[in-house]
Coordinates of C-alpha atoms in Angstrom, one line a residue:
M1 CA -112.9 26.1 78.2
N2 CA -110.9 27.2 75.2
S3 CA -111.6 26.3 71.6
I4 CA -109.6 23.3 71.5
E5 CA -111.2 22.0 74.7
L6 CA -114.6 22.7 73.7
S7 CA -114.2 21.0 70.4
L8 CA -112.7 17.9 72.1
F9 CA -115.7 17.6 74.6
Q10 CA -118.2 18.1 71.6
N11 CA -116.6 15.3 69.6
R12 CA -116.3 13.0 72.7
I13 CA -120.2 13.1 73.2
Q14 CA -120.8 12.9 69.7
A15 CA -118.8 9.8 69.5
V16 CA -120.9 8.1 72.2
C17 CA -123.9 8.7 69.8
D18 CA -122.1 7.1 67.1
E19 CA -120.9 4.1 69.2
M20 CA -124.5 3.5 70.3
G21 CA -125.7 3.3 66.6
A22 CA -122.8 0.8 65.9
V23 CA -123.9 -1.3 68.8
L24 CA -127.7 -1.3 67.7
R25 CA -126.6 -1.8 64.0
G26 CA -124.6 -4.9 64.6
S27 CA -126.7 -6.2 67.0
A28 CA -130.2 -5.9 65.4
F29 CA -132.1 -8.5 63.7
S30 CA -134.3 -7.0 61.5
P31 CA -133.4 -5.6 57.8
N32 CA -135.2 -2.5 58.8
I33 CA -132.9 -1.6 61.4
K34 CA -129.5 -3.3 60.4
D35 CA -129.6 -2.7 56.6
R36 CA -131.9 0.4 56.3
L37 CA -130.8 1.9 59.2
D38 CA -133.9 3.4 60.4
F39 CA -132.8 4.1 64.0
S40 CA -131.4 7.0 65.9
C41 CA -129.2 7.9 68.8
A42 CA -128.8 10.8 71.2
V43 CA -127.3 12.0 74.5
F44 CA -129.3 14.6 76.8
D45 CA -128.5 16.5 79.9
A46 CA -130.0 16.1 83.3
A47 CA -133.2 18.4 82.4
G48 CA -133.8 16.4 78.8
A49 CA -132.2 18.8 76.7
L50 CA -130.4 17.6 73.8
C51 CA -126.7 17.5 74.0
A52 CA -125.6 15.5 71.1
Q53 CA -126.7 13.2 68.3
A54 CA -125.5 11.2 65.8
A55 CA -126.1 11.8 61.9
H56 CA -129.4 9.6 62.0
I57 CA -132.9 10.3 61.3
P58 CA -133.8 13.8 61.5
V59 CA -137.7 13.1 62.3
H60 CA -136.5 10.8 65.0
L61 CA -133.9 13.1 66.6
G62 CA -135.8 16.6 66.4
S63 CA -138.8 15.1 67.8
M64 CA -136.8 13.3 70.8
A65 CA -135.3 16.9 71.4
Y66 CA -138.5 18.4 71.5
A67 CA -140.1 15.9 74.0
M68 CA -137.6 14.6 76.2
A69 CA -137.9 16.9 79.0
D70 CA -141.4 15.8 79.8
I71 CA -140.2 12.2 79.6
V72 CA -137.5 13.0 82.2
E73 CA -139.9 14.7 84.6
R74 CA -142.1 11.7 84.7
F75 CA -140.0 9.3 86.8
D76 CA -138.0 9.0 89.9
W77 CA -134.8 7.8 88.3
R78 CA -132.4 5.1 89.9
D79 CA -129.1 3.8 88.3
G80 CA -129.8 1.0 86.2
D81 CA -133.1 2.1 85.0
M82 CA -134.5 2.2 81.5
I83 CA -137.8 3.1 80.3
I84 CA -139.6 2.3 76.9
L85 CA -142.3 4.2 74.8
N86 CA -143.7 4.7 71.5
D87 CA -146.8 7.0 72.4
P88 CA -147.0 9.7 69.9
Y89 CA -148.6 11.9 72.3
L90 CA -146.2 11.4 75.1
G91 CA -142.9 11.7 73.5
G92 CA -142.9 9.2 70.4
T93 CA -143.4 10.1 66.9
H94 CA -145.6 7.3 65.5
L95 CA -146.2 3.6 67.0
P96 CA -143.6 1.6 64.8
D97 CA -140.9 4.0 66.4
I98 CA -140.1 2.7 69.9
T99 CA -137.8 4.5 72.0
L100 CA -135.6 3.5 75.1
V101 CA -134.1 5.9 77.4
A102 CA -131.5 5.5 80.3
P103 CA -130.2 7.8 83.1
V104 CA -126.4 8.2 83.5
F105 CA -125.1 8.2 87.0
A106 CA -121.5 8.9 88.0
D107 CA -121.4 8.1 91.8
T108 CA -124.2 10.7 92.0
D109 CA -127.7 10.5 93.5
K110 CA -129.4 11.9 90.6
P111 CA -128.9 11.5 86.8
L112 CA -126.4 13.8 85.1
A113 CA -127.5 12.9 81.7
F114 CA -129.6 10.5 79.7
V115 CA -128.8 8.3 76.5
A116 CA -131.8 7.3 74.2
N117 CA -132.2 5.5 70.9
R118 CA -135.3 5.0 68.7
A119 CA -135.8 2.4 65.9
H120 CA -138.4 1.8 63.6
H121 CA -140.1 -1.9 64.0
A122 CA -142.0 -3.1 61.2
D123 CA -144.1 -5.3 63.5
I124 CA -145.9 -3.5 66.2
G125 CA -149.0 -5.5 66.3
A126 CA -151.0 -3.2 64.0
A127 CA -154.3 -4.2 61.9
T128 CA -152.3 -4.8 58.9
P129 CA -148.7 -6.5 58.3
G130 CA -145.9 -3.8 58.6
S131 CA -147.7 -2.0 61.0
M132 CA -148.5 1.1 58.8
P133 CA -151.9 0.8 58.2
V134 CA -154.5 3.2 56.6
A135 CA -156.0 3.9 59.9
T136 CA -158.5 6.4 61.4
H137 CA -157.7 6.0 65.2
L138 CA -154.3 5.5 67.0
S139 CA -155.4 2.2 68.3
E140 CA -155.5 0.7 64.7
E141 CA -151.9 1.4 64.3
G142 CA -150.7 -1.0 66.8
L143 CA -149.7 -1.7 70.5
I144 CA -149.4 1.8 72.4
I145 CA -146.7 2.1 75.0
P146 CA -146.6 4.8 77.3
P147 CA -143.4 5.9 78.9
T148 CA -142.8 2.5 81.2
L149 CA -140.0 1.1 83.0
I150 CA -138.3 -2.0 81.3
M151 CA -135.7 -2.2 83.7
R152 CA -135.2 -1.0 87.3
R153 CA -131.8 -1.0 89.0
H154 CA -130.2 -3.1 86.4
K155 CA -132.9 -5.7 86.5
P156 CA -135.7 -6.5 83.8
V157 CA -139.1 -5.2 85.2
T158 CA -141.3 -8.3 85.4
G159 CA -144.1 -8.6 82.5
T160 CA -143.0 -5.5 80.7
L161 CA -141.3 -7.0 77.7
E162 CA -143.4 -10.1 77.9
S163 CA -146.4 -7.9 77.3
I164 CA -145.2 -6.1 74.5
L165 CA -143.9 -9.1 72.8
A166 CA -147.1 -10.9 73.2
E167 CA -149.0 -8.3 71.0
L168 CA -146.4 -8.7 67.9
N169 CA -146.8 -11.1 65.0
N170 CA -143.1 -12.0 65.1
R171 CA -142.0 -12.0 68.6
T172 CA -138.5 -13.4 67.9
A173 CA -137.5 -10.5 65.7
G174 CA -139.1 -8.0 68.2
Y175 CA -137.1 -9.4 71.1
A176 CA -133.8 -9.4 69.2
D177 CA -134.4 -5.5 68.0
L178 CA -135.5 -4.7 71.6
S179 CA -132.5 -6.4 73.0
A180 CA -130.4 -4.6 70.4
Q181 CA -131.8 -1.2 71.6
M182 CA -131.1 -2.1 75.3
S183 CA -127.6 -3.0 74.5
A184 CA -127.2 0.2 72.7
N185 CA -128.2 2.3 75.6
H186 CA -125.9 0.3 78.1
S187 CA -123.0 1.0 76.0
G188 CA -123.9 4.7 75.9
R189 CA -124.2 4.7 79.5
R190 CA -121.1 3.2 80.2
R191 CA -119.2 5.8 78.0
M192 CA -121.1 8.7 79.4
A193 CA -120.5 7.8 83.0
T194 CA -116.7 7.2 82.4
L195 CA -116.5 10.8 80.6
I196 CA -118.4 12.5 83.7
R197 CA -115.9 10.7 86.0
T198 CA -112.9 11.7 84.1
M199 CA -114.0 15.3 83.7
G200 CA -115.5 15.7 87.1
R201 CA -119.3 16.7 87.6
H202 CA -118.7 20.5 87.7
D203 CA -116.6 20.5 84.6
F204 CA -118.9 18.3 82.7
I205 CA -121.9 20.5 83.6
T206 CA -120.0 23.7 82.7
A207 CA -118.9 22.4 79.4
L208 CA -122.6 21.3 78.5
E209 CA -123.4 25.0 79.2
E210 CA -120.8 26.3 77.1
V211 CA -121.5 24.0 74.1
N212 CA -125.0 25.2 74.0
D213 CA -124.0 28.7 74.2
Y214 CA -121.6 28.0 71.3
A215 CA -124.2 26.4 69.4
E216 CA -126.7 29.5 70.0
R217 CA -124.2 31.9 68.8
L218 CA -123.4 29.7 65.4
A219 CA -127.3 29.4 65.1
R220 CA -127.8 33.1 65.3
T221 CA -124.9 33.9 63.0
G222 CA -126.5 31.4 60.3
I223 CA -130.2 32.7 60.5
G224 CA -128.8 36.3 61.1
H225 CA -128.2 36.6 57.3
L226 CA -132.1 36.2 56.6
P227 CA -133.8 39.5 56.2
A228 CA -136.2 40.7 58.9
G229 CA -139.9 40.4 57.8
R230 CA -143.0 38.1 57.3
Y231 CA -143.1 35.4 54.8
S232 CA -145.6 33.0 54.2
F233 CA -146.1 29.7 52.2
T234 CA -148.9 27.2 51.7
D235 CA -148.9 23.7 50.2
V236 CA -151.1 20.8 50.3
M237 CA -151.1 17.1 51.3
D238 CA -152.7 15.0 48.6
D239 CA -155.2 13.1 50.7
D240 CA -155.6 11.3 54.2
G241 CA -156.5 8.2 52.8
T242 CA -160.1 8.3 54.0
G243 CA -161.3 10.6 51.0
K244 CA -160.4 14.0 52.2
E245 CA -158.1 15.8 49.6
D246 CA -155.8 18.9 49.4
I247 CA -155.2 19.3 53.0
A248 CA -153.7 22.8 53.5
I249 CA -150.3 23.3 55.5
K250 CA -149.4 26.9 56.1
A251 CA -146.4 28.5 57.4
T252 CA -145.6 32.1 58.2
L253 CA -142.0 33.1 59.3
I254 CA -141.9 36.2 61.3
I255 CA -138.0 37.2 61.3
D256 CA -136.5 39.9 63.6
D257 CA -133.3 40.6 65.7
N258 CA -134.8 38.3 68.5
G259 CA -135.1 35.3 66.2
I260 CA -137.8 33.4 64.4
L261 CA -141.3 32.7 65.0
I262 CA -142.8 29.9 63.0
D263 CA -146.5 30.2 62.7
F264 CA -148.7 27.5 61.1
D265 CA -151.8 29.5 61.8
G266 CA -154.0 28.6 58.6
T267 CA -153.2 25.0 58.6
A268 CA -156.2 22.5 58.3
P269 CA -157.6 21.0 61.3
Q270 CA -156.7 17.4 62.1
V271 CA -158.2 14.8 59.8
S272 CA -159.8 11.5 59.9
G273 CA -157.1 9.7 58.3
N274 CA -153.4 9.2 59.6
I275 CA -151.6 12.1 58.0
N276 CA -151.8 14.0 61.5
C277 CA -148.9 15.0 63.3
P278 CA -148.0 15.3 67.1
L279 CA -146.4 18.6 67.7
S280 CA -142.9 17.1 68.5
V281 CA -142.8 15.8 64.7
T282 CA -143.8 19.3 63.7
A283 CA -140.8 20.6 65.6
A284 CA -138.5 18.1 64.1
A285 CA -139.1 19.3 60.6
V286 CA -138.8 23.0 61.7
Y287 CA -135.5 22.2 63.2
Y288 CA -134.2 20.4 60.4
C289 CA -135.0 23.2 57.9
F290 CA -133.2 25.9 60.0
Y291 CA -130.3 23.6 61.1
C292 CA -129.6 23.4 57.3
L293 CA -129.0 27.2 57.3
M294 CA -126.5 27.1 60.2
P295 CA -122.6 26.7 59.8
P296 CA -121.9 23.1 59.2
E297 CA -119.8 23.1 62.6
T298 CA -122.9 23.8 64.4
P299 CA -123.3 21.4 67.4
A300 CA -126.7 19.5 67.1
C301 CA -127.7 20.3 70.5
A302 CA -130.6 22.3 72.3
G303 CA -128.7 25.7 72.2
S304 CA -129.0 25.5 68.3
F305 CA -132.8 25.7 68.5
R306 CA -132.9 28.7 71.0
P307 CA -133.6 31.4 68.3
L308 CA -136.5 29.4 67.0
T309 CA -140.2 29.6 68.6
L310 CA -142.9 27.3 67.2
K311 CA -146.4 27.9 67.1
A312 CA -149.2 25.5 65.6
P313 CA -152.9 25.7 66.4
A314 CA -154.3 22.9 68.9
G315 CA -156.2 20.4 67.1
S316 CA -154.7 21.0 63.7
V317 CA -153.1 18.6 61.5
L318 CA -149.7 19.6 62.9
N319 CA -150.7 19.3 66.4
A320 CA -153.1 16.9 66.5
A321 CA -155.0 15.7 69.8
S322 CA -155.0 12.0 70.9
P323 CA -156.4 9.5 69.8
A324 CA -156.1 10.8 66.2
A325 CA -154.0 8.5 63.9
V326 CA -150.4 9.5 63.0
A327 CA -148.6 6.8 61.1
A328 CA -148.2 8.6 58.0
G329 CA -147.7 12.2 59.8
N330 CA -144.3 11.0 60.8
V331 CA -143.2 10.2 57.4
E332 CA -145.3 12.2 54.9
T333 CA -146.5 15.1 56.7
S334 CA -143.2 15.8 58.1
S335 CA -141.7 15.9 54.5
R336 CA -144.6 18.3 53.4
I337 CA -143.8 20.6 56.6
V338 CA -140.0 21.1 55.1
D339 CA -141.4 21.9 51.6
V340 CA -143.5 24.8 53.3
I341 CA -140.5 26.0 55.2
L342 CA -138.6 26.2 52.2
G343 CA -141.0 27.6 50.3
A344 CA -141.5 30.5 52.5
L345 CA -137.6 30.8 53.1
S346 CA -137.4 31.4 49.4
R347 CA -139.4 34.5 49.8
A348 CA -136.8 35.6 52.0
V349 CA -133.8 34.2 50.3
P350 CA -134.3 33.0 46.9
D351 CA -130.9 32.5 46.0
R352 CA -130.1 30.2 49.1
V353 CA -133.2 27.8 49.0
P354 CA -133.8 24.5 46.6
A355 CA -136.8 23.7 44.9
A356 CA -138.9 21.0 46.4
S357 CA -137.8 17.5 46.4
Q358 CA -139.8 14.3 46.1
G359 CA -142.0 15.2 49.3
S360 CA -142.7 11.5 50.1
M361 CA -140.8 8.6 51.9
N362 CA -143.1 6.3 49.5
N363 CA -143.8 3.9 52.5
I364 CA -144.7 0.5 51.8
A365 CA -145.6 -2.1 54.4
M366 CA -146.4 -5.7 53.6
G367 CA -146.4 -9.1 55.1
G368 CA -148.1 -12.6 55.3
S369 CA -147.7 -15.7 57.4
G370 CA -144.7 -15.4 59.5
W371 CA -143.2 -12.1 58.1
D372 CA -143.7 -8.4 58.4
Y373 CA -141.6 -5.9 56.2
Y374 CA -141.4 -2.2 55.8
E375 CA -139.4 0.3 53.8
T376 CA -139.1 3.6 52.1
I377 CA -138.1 4.6 48.6
G378 CA -136.0 7.3 47.5
G379 CA -136.7 10.0 44.9
G380 CA -135.3 13.2 43.2
S381 CA -134.0 15.8 45.2
G382 CA -134.9 19.6 44.5
A383 CA -132.5 21.3 42.4
G384 CA -130.8 24.6 43.9
P385 CA -129.4 27.8 42.6
R386 CA -125.9 26.5 42.1
C387 CA -126.5 22.5 41.2
N388 CA -128.8 20.0 40.0
G389 CA -130.9 17.7 42.3
L390 CA -129.6 14.4 43.1
D391 CA -131.1 11.3 41.5
G392 CA -132.8 8.4 43.6
I393 CA -132.0 9.2 47.1
Q394 CA -133.9 9.7 50.6
T395 CA -134.7 13.5 51.0
H396 CA -134.9 15.8 54.0
M397 CA -136.7 14.1 56.9
T398 CA -135.5 10.6 56.2
N399 CA -131.7 9.6 56.3
T400 CA -132.2 5.9 55.7
L401 CA -130.5 3.6 53.1
N402 CA -132.0 1.5 50.4
T403 CA -132.4 -2.1 51.3
P404 CA -130.2 -4.1 48.9
I405 CA -132.2 -6.3 46.7
E406 CA -130.1 -9.4 47.9
V407 CA -131.3 -8.7 51.8
V408 CA -135.0 -8.6 50.5
E409 CA -135.0 -11.6 48.5
M410 CA -133.0 -13.6 51.2
H411 CA -135.4 -12.6 54.1
Y412 CA -138.7 -12.4 52.5
P413 CA -141.2 -14.3 49.8
L414 CA -140.4 -11.3 47.6
R415 CA -138.5 -10.8 44.2
I416 CA -137.4 -7.2 42.9
T417 CA -137.8 -7.5 39.4
R418 CA -137.0 -3.7 38.4
Y419 CA -135.0 -1.1 40.0
A420 CA -134.0 1.8 38.0
L421 CA -134.0 5.6 38.0
R422 CA -137.2 7.1 36.6
Q423 CA -135.8 8.9 33.5
G424 CA -137.4 12.2 32.7
S425 CA -139.1 12.7 36.1
G426 CA -136.9 15.6 37.2
G427 CA -138.2 19.2 36.5
A428 CA -136.3 21.0 33.9
G429 CA -134.4 24.3 34.7
R430 CA -131.1 26.0 34.7
H431 CA -130.5 23.1 37.2
S432 CA -132.7 20.1 36.7
G433 CA -134.4 18.4 39.7
G434 CA -133.2 14.7 40.6
E435 CA -134.6 11.8 39.1
G436 CA -137.0 9.5 40.9
L437 CA -136.9 5.9 41.3
C438 CA -138.7 2.9 39.6
R439 CA -139.0 -0.2 42.1
E440 CA -141.1 -3.3 41.5
Y441 CA -142.0 -6.2 43.6
E442 CA -143.1 -9.6 42.6
F443 CA -144.7 -11.5 45.4
T444 CA -143.9 -15.4 45.8
S445 CA -146.7 -16.0 48.3
A446 CA -150.0 -14.3 49.3
A447 CA -149.5 -11.0 51.2
S448 CA -151.3 -7.9 52.4
V449 CA -149.7 -4.5 51.1
T450 CA -150.0 -1.0 52.5
L451 CA -149.0 2.1 50.9
L452 CA -148.8 5.5 52.1
T453 CA -147.3 8.0 49.6
E454 CA -147.6 11.4 48.6
R455 CA -147.2 13.7 45.7
R456 CA -149.2 11.4 43.4
R457 CA -151.7 14.3 42.9
H458 CA -149.6 17.2 43.5
S459 CA -146.1 17.3 41.8
P460 CA -142.8 18.8 43.7
W461 CA -142.7 22.4 42.6
G462 CA -140.0 24.4 40.9
L463 CA -138.5 27.5 41.9
A464 CA -137.5 30.7 39.9
G465 CA -139.0 29.5 36.7
G466 CA -137.9 25.8 37.2
N467 CA -140.4 23.3 36.1
N468 CA -142.1 20.9 38.6
G469 CA -141.0 17.4 38.9
L470 CA -143.5 14.5 37.9
S471 CA -145.6 13.2 40.5
G472 CA -145.3 9.6 41.7
R473 CA -147.3 6.5 40.5
N474 CA -148.4 3.3 42.1
S475 CA -149.8 0.1 40.4
I476 CA -150.4 -3.6 40.7
N477 CA -150.1 -5.6 37.6
G478 CA -150.4 -2.3 35.5
T479 CA -153.6 -1.2 37.3
P480 CA -153.1 2.3 39.0
L481 CA -153.4 2.3 42.8
P482 CA -154.3 5.5 45.0
G483 CA -151.6 7.0 47.1
K484 CA -152.8 5.5 50.4
T485 CA -154.4 1.9 50.2
Q486 CA -154.3 -1.5 51.4
R487 CA -154.4 -4.3 49.0
N488 CA -154.1 -8.3 49.1
V489 CA -151.9 -9.7 46.5
G490 CA -151.5 -13.3 45.5
I491 CA -148.4 -15.3 44.0
G492 CA -147.0 -13.6 41.0
D493 CA -148.6 -10.2 41.4
R494 CA -146.4 -7.4 40.6
L495 CA -146.4 -4.0 42.6
L496 CA -144.7 -1.1 40.8
I497 CA -143.6 2.2 42.7
E498 CA -142.6 5.0 40.7
T499 CA -141.5 7.9 42.9
P500 CA -141.6 11.6 42.3
G501 CA -138.8 13.6 40.7
G502 CA -137.5 16.6 42.3
G503 CA -138.4 20.4 41.2
G504 CA -136.1 22.2 38.8
W505 CA -134.5 25.6 39.7
G506 CA -134.2 28.5 37.4
K507 CA -135.7 29.1 33.9
P508 CA -134.5 26.4 31.4
T509 CA -132.1 27.5 29.3
S510 CA -132.8 27.4 25.3
T511 CA -130.8 25.0 23.1

């Protein structure tokens, strides 16, 4: 293929992912999916290697890219099949993220590609509303779905969907959102089959190979500017929610002409609380960091990951063994992995790496009679060598939107009484870190609230002499709360979340 043909092909499969996302957003029921956009869509080849992905959620897509090959090998696929899963140790991330996968046949006996989407469900039948409990065992976090056929030859598999819905608190919303995910896969499957038939099987397979080879060349160009050597960095998680504090995450980057080995030897063993990660989540954070160093035109496909080798000790907090709890690992620990990788990269190329961003997704799960809700809150991004950090945004491993106040108040017994930038929370420096946010909820009915937050004890670090950002704070009616906790609230109670600011970059200039 010449360069124009390659670009057209790459954009055509990218467009399939974008259309899947539009179908999912337009037909979903819950604000968590249709407003906050906590979902992702991707296309894989016949072996389960990533071909293309939409610009959705990094932690979703990187983990799917890592785990999809194992999922593909589990089934004797037939045209019209679709599977469902959320088991973090069998291809998922954490239980609220439900994944649907469908094969693409184009007048062939075997699938030539797969389409997949992953969406976060606020209700997966966990021990507490919002399905993000402070848990110590995977079973406490909700319904565990191993890779299971939900459709066979275009027909629903009797009992699969029904057994899932039976475990949920709000079955109507669950049914609607799962139907939206199935619709997205139907759309993607049709588009990919049309593309394959138009091109022909041989040309399609050849084109995928060329896109991956092209991506690898661009990836090696991007990371080729990194000086050879060995670079280490260590940071800590505040706590695991059960009393254990300062949980170390250490990364060593070994860079040579062959690529980069990312070695997490020295990271803490898995813990009792739910900040553990399956290896797929760790891989997602690693892929994200290095993809940021690649040229912007690099296709987001398996070829771009070829120069990277990942090593994490089995039984560690970054490669936990089932049935360790993982709800916060997907959201909080993945954020800290990014901080650690960027910290190590700052030792190699200090003029290319920003200071630490807020380092938390500030997870709030809540619910009461007949309702479940979950959201994340933005904060400050880290300043860089050429610019200030951004204020009040979702950073790094999440790419979700703010849920509008009007949507929250329309759907749930809540009022948002305050929503503002947290002035002075960004670290000072030659370039200042971004400001965090203040978001206050007033409850108009009794509810249960769970918080899974980080950077409440250890603030986001600055670089090159820049100051740290402020750590976050949680409180109910003015009384401070720990970073990870569950509380029951009554009518009129107010929950205030003050998110961390980003670290500053460079020594502050005197005035």
